[in-house]
């Protein structure tokens, strides 16, 4: 088994890339139920799982507080369902995957390892617990020092005749699978398994992820260490080779863990505290969960939806009408690729489909070697290998030809008619030209780190690149020089990413963060919004005095007004404030029921705060607010004054209805990028901040939840969770009980933070880039996302 001590070097970053693409989750309202889309992931009837991270007390099963254990060498799910009638019926496994060992009390030790046998300075494993129930393999591993470094945790399973490797990297909730029976064959990310690392390392490996094997045992664990970006040199700092079979227990997961009701499917998807919390989608935008855009050679524009709306639509560039044409099964790394005529290519499971505008499709080939990326004008389909290190030409018979290699993590591939290929690399941040003879030239180095680098060729054969750092640029194909088009990105959207040319100088941009489509005329310098999300994703959210959710829906110039919308628990939408302009950055209710709205019109270069009286009516501008670039709002429950922050600011601005009262400088841990605030019912002021210096470059970005004291100007760190990578966003709210709800992106998680600083990872695997989370007086949690607005609530 020593051959497994070196892991495939790209695994943790495939996971990271999938998170940014947000294309690995299923379902679509009105087309196919979220439950049906998730349920087809395995033929095993109990293959859907995924327990969340919440601190609850465990339940110990069996006589005298010990679980019922049957240690046999072969573990058949069928046998587990056919216990002798005299045998007690199965009990429930009540273990939360949160990195805590409390709910493992009474379970026998599976493996003991003496402390001090690991490589010095790295994670040292000591005691292991493991068992298989009817739905999953559960694992808990204790360590000498949980803060000791490591880069990856590898688990090897004997599943029938196959050996399967699951690699898990710190900061991730999912793992990545490969078949190591003979060499290494990548499989993809886990779907229903869950992992966490707190004082202990804990995991739930769903049998469905392992192919629903008839026999299963954990045979090896490796703690992988090494320097960043030198992955082939990674080594095992500690290693367990497990000779004893993994015990099987007469237990089942909670019934909600296998139910196909949509609210339970979502609970599993978000890894909520499963036997307490469920979720539902209240509102979906016109084009939910946008992930990529493609244009066929005849001009048909296709949209690919990921997340909870996985499928394809067509888009009319003149009207903005979106027509859903095809539901797709859950997918991993995939995108829409414009094809010949009016068709497009998309990878589905182990096939490449050629799709027509009416939703019909033909199986073009098996995708044995790679995924489609670009269809050339002269009829060649280019793709990337499954390990994302090679550019391939794909053929209808399933074979391929290598075009270029030695990349780290391919993000995008485009080509021109003379055979020149251009490749962007997610990991290195480079743009490389590959000549027709295979010679490689780096045109641009380290543009950014682990963030989308989308490329396209315009009708004239020019190379264009779009990133959060460079903006939209034309890249000289010989020198690599950038020509910037600063007006290409409309101020009506936030994160224009993938794009297509519909005509010379005419571009459509897809925004996966806001789930919108914008347009730009490169020759005229004009731009605008084609498909709006209607408030589905927004920073601006608060609970009103009627305990209902209120959100700010962005506008676009004079054509689309900005609005504050009330959303009831039945999904009913009602416009509460109308006629504003631009982006609505925040909304905050005062104790008397009055509403403050922070608006920013990038078109006019102005920002202001408006007040709406408790009885409603027209918004009135608060004096002096136009002098500041206000980002976030909160209302002091004691004084009734408005508190506000600026983007990249370091002061708290205090306003009364007649204007500025005071400016309170605050000492932050370092210069801040994001600066969002809210006030707890007792008047305590909290903030979420991230550091400015490395916000867009990484490789680490510090992020904090802070308690602020305006009298002294001091700040105290309540909780800190740093980003491994770049390009962070986040938001913070305080609920009526004083609990803080912290959205962290691009991980797409929600933390529940107590005033004491105790933080629990409450929800994971949320739709791409959720922007706000708030909770009402009943404890129901609402979050906004490009997939729509969701409600998470406790069910008896």
PDB file of C-alpha atoms in Angstrom, residues 6 12 40 66 85 94 135 137 171 190 210 238 245 297 368 372 400 438 452 503 512 622 644 751:
ATOM      1  CA  UNK A   6       1.745  10.105  -2.920  1.00  0.00           C
ATOM      2  CA  UNK A  12      -7.961  19.579  -3.401  1.00  0.00           C
ATOM      3  CA  UNK A  40     -31.293   9.304  -8.954  1.00  0.00           C
ATOM      4  CA  UNK A  66     -23.175   0.449  24.074  1.00  0.00           C
ATOM      5  CA  UNK A  85     -36.059 -12.015  13.600  1.00  0.00           C
ATOM      6  CA  UNK A  94     -27.197   9.898  16.018  1.00  0.00           C
ATOM      7  CA  UNK A 135     -26.314   3.787   4.954  1.00  0.00           C
ATOM      8  CA  UNK A 137     -19.312   4.314   7.042  1.00  0.00           C
ATOM      9  CA  UNK A 171     -11.609  23.766   4.823  1.00  0.00           C
ATOM     10  CA  UNK A 190     -18.272  12.964  -3.234  1.00  0.00           C
ATOM     11  CA  UNK A 210     -18.762   4.289  -2.955  1.00  0.00           C
ATOM     12  CA  UNK A 238       1.476   9.486   9.464  1.00  0.00           C
ATOM     13  CA  UNK A 245     -12.338  -5.372   9.177  1.00  0.00           C
ATOM     14  CA  UNK A 297     -21.953  28.792 -34.700  1.00  0.00           C
ATOM     15  CA  UNK A 368     -13.489   8.493 -21.519  1.00  0.00           C
ATOM     16  CA  UNK A 372     -15.445  19.439 -23.837  1.00  0.00           C
ATOM     17  CA  UNK A 400      -8.651  11.614 -27.996  1.00  0.00           C
ATOM     18  CA  UNK A 438       3.043  22.375 -29.814  1.00  0.00           C
ATOM     19  CA  UNK A 452     -12.253  31.974 -12.988  1.00  0.00           C
ATOM     20  CA  UNK A 503     -21.676  39.941 -33.117  1.00  0.00           C
ATOM     21  CA  UNK A 512     -22.861  33.473 -11.522  1.00  0.00           C
ATOM     22  CA  UNK A 622     -30.981  61.246   4.720  1.00  0.00           C
ATOM     23  CA  UNK A 644     -23.145  52.885   8.694  1.00  0.00           C
ATOM     24  CA  UNK A 751     -21.627  30.126  10.470  1.00  0.00           C
TER      25      UNK A 751
END
